[in-house]
Amino acid sequence: MKKKDLLIFLFFALATLAFFFRFLDGREMFAFKDLSRYFYPLRHLMAEQVAAGQLPLWNPYIYFGTPLLAGLQVGFFYPLTVIHYLLPFDLAFNYYIIVHYFLAALFTYLLARHLGTSRSGSVLSAAAFAFSGYLLSVSNMNTTLTSVTWLPLAVMFWDRALKKGGLDLAYLVLTLTLMFLGGEPTIIYTTGFMLFFWGVVFAEGRAEKLRSVAVLIGAFAATACIAGIQLVPFLELSKLSNRVTMTQYDLVSMRSLPFREVLGFVFPYFFGNQIQAGDYSPVLLGKIVQDWLLSPYLGIIPFVFLWFAFSGKKKRLAVFLAAAGLIGLVMAFGHYTPVHHIAYFILPGISMIRYPIKFVFLTTFAAALLAGIGFDRVREDDGPAKKCLIAFVSLFVIFGAGYLAADHFRNDIFFFLKHRYASLPPYFVAVLWHNLLFNLKSAMLTAVIAFCISAALLLKTRGKLGSAAFGVMVIGVLCFDLFSNNVSLNFPSSAEVYHAVPANVKAIMAGGGVSRVYYSPELEKHNRSVYGPDFDAALIESLDKLTSDRLMPYHIYDSFGYESIELQEYVDYFREFIYKGPFGRIRLVDLADAGYLADLKPITAPGIKLMDREEYFYGKVFLYNNPNHIARPFIAGKYLVAASREAVFAAMSDPKFDPEQVVVLPEDPKVVTVPGTGRTRLVSYRPNEVSAEAELTGSGFLVLSDSYYPGWKVLVDGREEKIFRADYMFRAVYLGPGRHTVRFIYDPWSLKLGALLSLFGLLGLAAYSVYCMRRQR
């Protein structure tokens, strides 16, 4: 490593800090989209459990309980997650995100240098990738960011392994493992295809090509083995989730990239800005919209330079990268082309990947590398430099003249656009005007950028600007362009939004206990968006509206949830009993230990008491205490056997069904219940263990209205007994007369099996590494 490289790494660090300067002291937080509702609560829960000396295996706060570690999203086994245990959590949450942008730039630089790109060209590629609209957009999709960061390193180690094997193959396996542990399977899945074709194209000779395929299969097998401690629990959860059943093409192809948004790669926010509420709306754009990717912006500089990559010694590499980028783009178009639909039927695994827009990462990655290669051609050869000068001068003239003309006729353009809509609400008239002004500003800025690069090229071609100075000037203009257009993608909030205790939250916390909040599907749908006079106020109001997952840090238990993977039994239960009438079958709501009820309108149900009525910027929420809820656990003296799902639902739908007296089981327990009385006391309720005491004069079933899931076991008076699936999705254990101590413990076999696989995988990789090192001596 040379001194120049160390200075470049320092530049990446400083550039990263500049892009995220608002988040460095923790007073402002990452909170946009899924960050506030999803990642912050989940990772806060993980860090809280670790601090308490527990493995973060189970999340008791949503969906009647659901696996936590198995779901990938908390990234417990991902090494950089350690940041959450070393710093105050708010700071850790910010810095965990920030550090990945430095790593993305560093790894892209190392790959570009490995591919023979100059230092300045490699810096250009690194900046274009790390600070692209795509990568900055996925800060709010935390797992995508953590996984895609390692892509350049995976490609570098694979290319090195093809040429000389040895330790580079071990490094590849470790890198792929980190990509998986980062939490986004789409990235490693797509990377696998890219590496496969990389080997087929760049391995010399038929035998070497076949060998590359075999080696890659072995590398992924080793990756699966080492990642087993995360992979096996994830596969167990996936098998029992709605991901297996909900793979219809319409669902999988949601959030496809509309053709028109390709313009966003070089012209930022042309169709509006999602970050500014209302600026990116079906009211203006119609039904063809996607809201997953905030912006793909790379700027005109990379896209001009990349055209010069297709000549010289790296032509084959350039063609390969261009093909990969185009394939990623076409796949991102999703249902707008037949290609994704064909892949859905042909390629295994595609049906599990929702949102084709995710494939844009491949386009951004390829374009960034091509820009560095093309930049070198321009920097080294006056012929391409003069052609590049013509291109940038042309862009300057086009955008400069376009800006002057459009600015002069801005009112005429506005009224022309406005008249395209039959009737446009006043708010969206203002949005349309704002978008027009922003696009005028963008055209002017593009002209300025084109002028600056043109000046640098003119000085270079006349010998008045050296290669190093030329590189510094181009990289400086690129960073200015990306900063001015992409820094706003990380919309901050005050740290207060994560620590405020608004009225409804305070009222529920005051009640204590483990009773759940239950609210209508209408309120759940309402809370999918935030409303307020500003972003902070909107987030605090959404918390007080009892938005799912947001209640976790307050230790409030929620009957609903917001997760990437939902248990199929939960989906079935809610579809059958809740969505058909949220408060119509109140005893089934009571069964879920729903001590609190909420809705957007008044609720009518026997015995409930209004606790609070809050009116917000948009909407009202009525919160009730439900004294009739069936506290968990409880004793049911009778049982009914219903072997099928339909039979269970029919039994529970019977108006005479009383869940406090009768438990529905899917199998005959082969016991005889003796009439009597029973009472229970909850001793402790922790994420991985629930302890209770019970006293029965007869016999019956202790029912715990928590999710039935593999890995839970029950000890009655110290002896393991059978857990029955109760009332379709809960847990029950048979108890005889007398006093009993009952402990439910989550001790999943899938984690143990996965740990064993990981141990064997790491030992195998260590043995292989020792063998390689001895061969090199």
mmCIF file of N, CA, C and O in Angstrom, residues 35 39 43 72-84 92-101 103-104 107 129 134-154 174-188 191 292 361:
data_model
loop_
_atom_site.group_PDB
_atom_site.id
_atom_site.type_symbol
_atom_site.label_atom_id
_atom_site.label_comp_id
_atom_site.label_asym_id
_atom_site.label_seq_id
_atom_site.Cartn_x
_atom_site.Cartn_y
_atom_site.Cartn_z
ATOM 1 N N LEU A 35 -36.463 3.272 8.020
ATOM 2 C CA LEU A 35 -35.485 3.425 9.097
ATOM 3 C C LEU A 35 -36.173 3.661 10.439
ATOM 4 O O LEU A 35 -35.815 3.059 11.452
ATOM 5 N N PHE A 39 -36.193 -0.555 10.954
ATOM 6 C CA PHE A 39 -34.841 -0.916 11.361
ATOM 7 C C PHE A 39 -34.484 -0.403 12.750
ATOM 8 O O PHE A 39 -33.840 -1.123 13.526
ATOM 9 N N ARG A 43 -33.474 -3.155 15.619
ATOM 10 C CA ARG A 43 -32.081 -3.179 16.087
ATOM 11 C C ARG A 43 -31.972 -2.676 17.525
ATOM 12 O O ARG A 43 -31.092 -3.104 18.260
ATOM 13 N N LEU A 72 -33.140 -12.186 9.350
ATOM 14 C CA LEU A 72 -32.038 -11.529 8.638
ATOM 15 C C LEU A 72 -31.921 -10.037 8.928
ATOM 16 O O LEU A 72 -30.821 -9.471 8.889
ATOM 17 N N GLN A 73 -33.026 -9.366 9.204
ATOM 18 C CA GLN A 73 -33.030 -7.909 9.171
ATOM 19 C C GLN A 73 -32.183 -7.264 10.267
ATOM 20 O O GLN A 73 -31.676 -6.154 10.082
ATOM 21 N N VAL A 74 -32.025 -7.924 11.410
ATOM 22 C CA VAL A 74 -31.225 -7.307 12.469
ATOM 23 C C VAL A 74 -29.734 -7.531 12.232
ATOM 24 O O VAL A 74 -28.893 -6.838 12.815
ATOM 25 N N GLY A 75 -29.378 -8.511 11.384
ATOM 26 C CA GLY A 75 -27.965 -8.740 11.061
ATOM 27 C C GLY A 75 -27.122 -9.055 12.278
ATOM 28 O O GLY A 75 -25.989 -8.575 12.397
ATOM 29 N N PHE A 76 -27.632 -9.896 13.165
ATOM 30 C CA PHE A 76 -26.927 -10.157 14.417
ATOM 31 C C PHE A 76 -25.529 -10.724 14.190
ATOM 32 O O PHE A 76 -24.578 -10.376 14.897
ATOM 33 N N PHE A 77 -25.367 -11.586 13.185
ATOM 34 C CA PHE A 77 -24.072 -12.222 12.945
ATOM 35 C C PHE A 77 -23.200 -11.434 11.961
ATOM 36 O O PHE A 77 -22.103 -11.857 11.638
ATOM 37 N N TYR A 78 -23.702 -10.311 11.490
ATOM 38 C CA TYR A 78 -22.919 -9.458 10.596
ATOM 39 C C TYR A 78 -21.904 -8.689 11.443
ATOM 40 O O TYR A 78 -22.280 -7.989 12.393
ATOM 41 N N PRO A 79 -20.613 -8.799 11.163
ATOM 42 C CA PRO A 79 -19.589 -8.266 12.081
ATOM 43 C C PRO A 79 -19.757 -6.800 12.460
ATOM 44 O O PRO A 79 -19.535 -6.425 13.618
ATOM 45 N N LEU A 80 -20.151 -5.947 11.503
ATOM 46 C CA LEU A 80 -20.231 -4.516 11.817
ATOM 47 C C LEU A 80 -21.393 -4.171 12.743
ATOM 48 O O LEU A 80 -21.475 -3.050 13.247
ATOM 49 N N THR A 81 -22.252 -5.142 12.999
ATOM 50 C CA THR A 81 -23.333 -4.920 13.963
ATOM 51 C C THR A 81 -22.781 -4.638 15.354
ATOM 52 O O THR A 81 -23.476 -4.052 16.192
ATOM 53 N N VAL A 82 -21.538 -5.005 15.586
ATOM 54 C CA VAL A 82 -20.913 -4.759 16.890
ATOM 55 C C VAL A 82 -20.933 -3.271 17.256
ATOM 56 O O VAL A 82 -20.882 -2.910 18.433
ATOM 57 N N ILE A 83 -21.029 -2.399 16.252
ATOM 58 C CA ILE A 83 -21.120 -0.955 16.509
ATOM 59 C C ILE A 83 -22.259 -0.641 17.472
ATOM 60 O O ILE A 83 -22.149 0.252 18.323
ATOM 61 N N HIS A 84 -23.359 -1.407 17.368
ATOM 62 C CA HIS A 84 -24.529 -1.140 18.210
ATOM 63 C C HIS A 84 -24.260 -1.423 19.679
ATOM 64 O O HIS A 84 -25.019 -0.968 20.548
ATOM 65 N N ALA A 92 -24.782 4.856 17.338
ATOM 66 C CA ALA A 92 -24.458 3.613 16.636
ATOM 67 C C ALA A 92 -25.349 3.429 15.416
ATOM 68 O O ALA A 92 -24.883 2.999 14.355
ATOM 69 N N PHE A 93 -26.627 3.760 15.561
ATOM 70 C CA PHE A 93 -27.565 3.612 14.449
ATOM 71 C C PHE A 93 -27.128 4.456 13.256
ATOM 72 O O PHE A 93 -27.180 4.022 12.108
ATOM 73 N N ASN A 94 -26.674 5.687 13.538
ATOM 74 C CA ASN A 94 -26.188 6.560 12.471
ATOM 75 C C ASN A 94 -24.879 6.055 11.876
ATOM 76 O O ASN A 94 -24.726 5.951 10.655
ATOM 77 N N TYR A 95 -23.919 5.739 12.731
ATOM 78 C CA TYR A 95 -22.580 5.404 12.238
ATOM 79 C C TYR A 95 -22.545 4.047 11.539
ATOM 80 O O TYR A 95 -21.710 3.831 10.653
ATOM 81 N N TYR A 96 -23.422 3.147 11.923
ATOM 82 C CA TYR A 96 -23.528 1.873 11.216
ATOM 83 C C TYR A 96 -23.825 2.119 9.738
ATOM 84 O O TYR A 96 -23.263 1.471 8.850
ATOM 85 N N ILE A 97 -24.710 3.056 9.464
ATOM 86 C CA ILE A 97 -25.050 3.403 8.079
ATOM 87 C C ILE A 97 -23.885 4.124 7.407
ATOM 88 O O ILE A 97 -23.462 3.774 6.308
ATOM 89 N N ILE A 98 -23.342 5.110 8.088
ATOM 90 C CA ILE A 98 -22.315 5.964 7.480
ATOM 91 C C ILE A 98 -21.086 5.172 7.074
ATOM 92 O O ILE A 98 -20.527 5.372 5.984
ATOM 93 N N VAL A 99 -20.634 4.253 7.927
ATOM 94 C CA VAL A 99 -19.385 3.536 7.648
ATOM 95 C C VAL A 99 -19.463 2.719 6.366
ATOM 96 O O VAL A 99 -18.449 2.499 5.694
ATOM 97 N N HIS A 100 -20.661 2.305 5.973
ATOM 98 C CA HIS A 100 -20.784 1.492 4.765
ATOM 99 C C HIS A 100 -20.516 2.297 3.494
ATOM 100 O O HIS A 100 -20.113 1.726 2.475
ATOM 101 N N TYR A 101 -20.718 3.590 3.532
ATOM 102 C CA TYR A 101 -20.407 4.411 2.353
ATOM 103 C C TYR A 101 -18.895 4.557 2.183
ATOM 104 O O TYR A 101 -18.389 4.537 1.055
ATOM 105 N N LEU A 103 -16.791 2.250 3.150
ATOM 106 C CA LEU A 103 -16.368 0.927 2.678
ATOM 107 C C LEU A 103 -16.718 0.716 1.206
ATOM 108 O O LEU A 103 -15.929 0.127 0.455
ATOM 109 N N ALA A 104 -17.880 1.199 0.780
ATOM 110 C CA ALA A 104 -18.267 1.061 -0.627
ATOM 111 C C ALA A 104 -17.271 1.778 -1.530
ATOM 112 O O ALA A 104 -16.870 1.263 -2.585
ATOM 113 N N PHE A 107 -13.820 -0.220 -1.351
ATOM 114 C CA PHE A 107 -13.831 -1.505 -2.070
ATOM 115 C C PHE A 107 -13.915 -1.294 -3.583
ATOM 116 O O PHE A 107 -13.300 -2.035 -4.358
ATOM 117 N N PHE A 129 -19.936 5.339 -7.496
ATOM 118 C CA PHE A 129 -20.718 4.234 -6.938
ATOM 119 C C PHE A 129 -21.170 4.535 -5.509
ATOM 120 O O PHE A 129 -22.356 4.445 -5.181
ATOM 121 N N TYR A 134 -28.497 5.703 -6.188
ATOM 122 C CA TYR A 134 -28.952 4.384 -5.758
ATOM 123 C C TYR A 134 -28.458 4.074 -4.346
ATOM 124 O O TYR A 134 -29.236 3.724 -3.460
ATOM 125 N N LEU A 135 -27.145 4.189 -4.122
ATOM 126 C CA LEU A 135 -26.604 3.789 -2.833
ATOM 127 C C LEU A 135 -27.095 4.705 -1.713
ATOM 128 O O LEU A 135 -27.381 4.241 -0.604
ATOM 129 N N LEU A 136 -27.209 5.994 -1.991
ATOM 130 C CA LEU A 136 -27.710 6.900 -0.967
ATOM 131 C C LEU A 136 -29.209 6.696 -0.722
ATOM 132 O O LEU A 136 -29.695 6.919 0.381
ATOM 133 N N SER A 137 -29.924 6.243 -1.745
ATOM 134 C CA SER A 137 -31.343 5.940 -1.561
ATOM 135 C C SER A 137 -31.545 4.772 -0.613
ATOM 136 O O SER A 137 -32.483 4.755 0.183
ATOM 137 N N VAL A 138 -30.662 3.752 -0.713
ATOM 138 C CA VAL A 138 -30.889 2.540 0.076
ATOM 139 C C VAL A 138 -30.351 2.650 1.493
ATOM 140 O O VAL A 138 -30.291 1.653 2.207
ATOM 141 N N SER A 139 -29.987 3.861 1.914
ATOM 142 C CA SER A 139 -29.700 4.025 3.339
ATOM 143 C C SER A 139 -30.942 3.670 4.146
ATOM 144 O O SER A 139 -30.844 3.180 5.279
ATOM 145 N N ASN A 140 -32.134 3.914 3.569
ATOM 146 C CA ASN A 140 -33.361 3.570 4.280
ATOM 147 C C ASN A 140 -33.751 2.109 4.102
ATOM 148 O O ASN A 140 -34.675 1.631 4.751
ATOM 149 N N MET A 141 -33.043 1.389 3.226
ATOM 150 C CA MET A 141 -33.184 -0.068 3.115
ATOM 151 C C MET A 141 -31.870 -0.663 3.617
ATOM 152 O O MET A 141 -31.014 -1.085 2.854
ATOM 153 N N ASN A 142 -31.749 -0.673 4.922
ATOM 154 C CA ASN A 142 -30.485 -0.939 5.593
ATOM 155 C C ASN A 142 -29.804 -2.215 5.135
ATOM 156 O O ASN A 142 -28.578 -2.255 4.953
ATOM 157 N N THR A 143 -30.554 -3.274 4.939
ATOM 158 C CA THR A 143 -29.954 -4.559 4.562
ATOM 159 C C THR A 143 -29.423 -4.523 3.130
ATOM 160 O O THR A 143 -28.405 -5.161 2.832
ATOM 161 N N THR A 144 -30.089 -3.818 2.246
ATOM 162 C CA THR A 144 -29.590 -3.677 0.881
ATOM 163 C C THR A 144 -28.254 -2.956 0.883
ATOM 164 O O THR A 144 -27.305 -3.370 0.200
ATOM 165 N N LEU A 145 -28.156 -1.889 1.646
ATOM 166 C CA LEU A 145 -26.905 -1.140 1.735
ATOM 167 C C LEU A 145 -25.774 -2.020 2.244
ATOM 168 O O LEU A 145 -24.676 -2.035 1.672
ATOM 169 N N THR A 146 -26.007 -2.745 3.333
ATOM 170 C CA THR A 146 -24.935 -3.542 3.920
ATOM 171 C C THR A 146 -24.480 -4.661 2.993
ATOM 172 O O THR A 146 -23.298 -5.000 2.963
ATOM 173 N N SER A 147 -25.391 -5.212 2.216
ATOM 174 C CA SER A 147 -25.013 -6.309 1.311
ATOM 175 C C SER A 147 -24.306 -5.805 0.063
ATOM 176 O O SER A 147 -23.282 -6.351 -0.353
ATOM 177 N N VAL A 148 -24.818 -4.748 -0.552
ATOM 178 C CA VAL A 148 -24.252 -4.278 -1.818
ATOM 179 C C VAL A 148 -22.881 -3.642 -1.620
ATOM 180 O O VAL A 148 -22.074 -3.593 -2.554
ATOM 181 N N THR A 149 -22.591 -3.198 -0.417
ATOM 182 C CA THR A 149 -21.280 -2.618 -0.122
ATOM 183 C C THR A 149 -20.149 -3.589 -0.466
ATOM 184 O O THR A 149 -19.064 -3.167 -0.909
ATOM 185 N N TRP A 150 -20.386 -4.877 -0.294
ATOM 186 C CA TRP A 150 -19.329 -5.877 -0.470
ATOM 187 C C TRP A 150 -19.204 -6.383 -1.900
ATOM 188 O O TRP A 150 -18.299 -7.183 -2.203
ATOM 189 N N LEU A 151 -20.085 -5.937 -2.790
ATOM 190 C CA LEU A 151 -20.059 -6.401 -4.184
ATOM 191 C C LEU A 151 -18.706 -6.183 -4.865
ATOM 192 O O LEU A 151 -18.178 -7.121 -5.492
ATOM 193 N N PRO A 152 -18.103 -4.992 -4.805
ATOM 194 C CA PRO A 152 -16.812 -4.816 -5.490
ATOM 195 C C PRO A 152 -15.735 -5.762 -4.988
ATOM 196 O O PRO A 152 -14.925 -6.275 -5.774
ATOM 197 N N LEU A 153 -15.726 -6.026 -3.680
ATOM 198 C CA LEU A 153 -14.718 -6.916 -3.120
ATOM 199 C C LEU A 153 -14.936 -8.357 -3.603
ATOM 200 O O LEU A 153 -13.967 -9.078 -3.880
ATOM 201 N N ALA A 154 -16.203 -8.762 -3.723
ATOM 202 C CA ALA A 154 -16.492 -10.113 -4.218
ATOM 203 C C ALA A 154 -15.991 -10.286 -5.651
ATOM 204 O O ALA A 154 -15.392 -11.319 -5.997
ATOM 205 N N LEU A 174 -15.447 -15.608 2.327
ATOM 206 C CA LEU A 174 -15.735 -14.728 3.461
ATOM 207 C C LEU A 174 -16.538 -13.504 3.029
ATOM 208 O O LEU A 174 -17.460 -13.067 3.733
ATOM 209 N N THR A 175 -16.199 -12.952 1.866
ATOM 210 C CA THR A 175 -16.926 -11.779 1.367
ATOM 211 C C THR A 175 -18.370 -12.130 1.042
ATOM 212 O O THR A 175 -19.301 -11.383 1.393
ATOM 213 N N LEU A 176 -18.588 -13.266 0.393
ATOM 214 C CA LEU A 176 -19.954 -13.700 0.092
ATOM 215 C C LEU A 176 -20.736 -13.959 1.379
ATOM 216 O O LEU A 176 -21.937 -13.655 1.450
ATOM 217 N N THR A 177 -20.061 -14.488 2.372
ATOM 218 C CA THR A 177 -20.718 -14.710 3.663
ATOM 219 C C THR A 177 -21.172 -13.397 4.272
ATOM 220 O O THR A 177 -22.300 -13.274 4.783
ATOM 221 N N LEU A 178 -20.321 -12.378 4.199
ATOM 222 C CA LEU A 178 -20.684 -11.061 4.721
ATOM 223 C C LEU A 178 -21.853 -10.469 3.935
ATOM 224 O O LEU A 178 -22.732 -9.812 4.513
ATOM 225 N N MET A 179 -21.883 -10.691 2.625
ATOM 226 C CA MET A 179 -22.994 -10.191 1.817
ATOM 227 C C MET A 179 -24.311 -10.803 2.279
ATOM 228 O O MET A 179 -25.330 -10.124 2.384
ATOM 229 N N PHE A 180 -24.283 -12.109 2.574
ATOM 230 C CA PHE A 180 -25.512 -12.764 3.031
ATOM 231 C C PHE A 180 -25.891 -12.297 4.429
ATOM 232 O O PHE A 180 -27.052 -11.977 4.704
ATOM 233 N N LEU A 181 -24.898 -12.250 5.321
ATOM 234 C CA LEU A 181 -25.183 -11.837 6.691
ATOM 235 C C LEU A 181 -25.650 -10.389 6.751
ATOM 236 O O LEU A 181 -26.318 -9.982 7.706
ATOM 237 N N GLY A 182 -25.294 -9.594 5.731
ATOM 238 C CA GLY A 182 -25.778 -8.218 5.658
ATOM 239 C C GLY A 182 -27.282 -8.131 5.586
ATOM 240 O O GLY A 182 -27.870 -7.123 5.983
ATOM 241 N N GLY A 183 -27.942 -9.167 5.051
ATOM 242 C CA GLY A 183 -29.390 -9.253 5.191
ATOM 243 C C GLY A 183 -30.234 -9.118 3.941
ATOM 244 O O GLY A 183 -31.460 -9.149 4.040
ATOM 245 N N GLU A 184 -29.628 -8.983 2.737
ATOM 246 C CA GLU A 184 -30.433 -8.838 1.521
ATOM 247 C C GLU A 184 -30.069 -9.953 0.532
ATOM 248 O O GLU A 184 -29.095 -9.836 -0.219
ATOM 249 N N PRO A 185 -30.831 -11.053 0.513
ATOM 250 C CA PRO A 185 -30.519 -12.176 -0.374
ATOM 251 C C PRO A 185 -30.498 -11.802 -1.851
ATOM 252 O O PRO A 185 -29.797 -12.448 -2.642
ATOM 253 N N THR A 186 -31.257 -10.786 -2.256
ATOM 254 C CA THR A 186 -31.284 -10.390 -3.665
ATOM 255 C C THR A 186 -29.891 -10.049 -4.169
ATOM 256 O O THR A 186 -29.520 -10.375 -5.298
ATOM 257 N N ILE A 187 -29.092 -9.395 -3.348
ATOM 258 C CA ILE A 187 -27.766 -8.944 -3.772
ATOM 259 C C ILE A 187 -26.848 -10.124 -4.019
ATOM 260 O O ILE A 187 -26.202 -10.220 -5.063
ATOM 261 N N ILE A 188 -26.778 -11.055 -3.072
ATOM 262 C CA ILE A 188 -25.879 -12.195 -3.253
ATOM 263 C C ILE A 188 -26.399 -13.121 -4.353
ATOM 264 O O ILE A 188 -25.623 -13.736 -5.080
ATOM 265 N N THR A 191 -25.364 -11.383 -7.525
ATOM 266 C CA THR A 191 -23.907 -11.449 -7.592
ATOM 267 C C THR A 191 -23.449 -12.822 -8.064
ATOM 268 O O THR A 191 -22.484 -12.948 -8.834
ATOM 269 N N TRP A 292 -39.854 2.880 -4.238
ATOM 270 C CA TRP A 292 -38.786 2.190 -3.496
ATOM 271 C C TRP A 292 -37.465 2.940 -3.629
ATOM 272 O O TRP A 292 -36.787 3.183 -2.641
ATOM 273 N N PHE A 361 -29.022 -1.898 -8.783
ATOM 274 C CA PHE A 361 -27.669 -1.826 -8.213
ATOM 275 C C PHE A 361 -26.621 -2.302 -9.207
ATOM 276 O O PHE A 361 -25.502 -1.792 -9.241
#
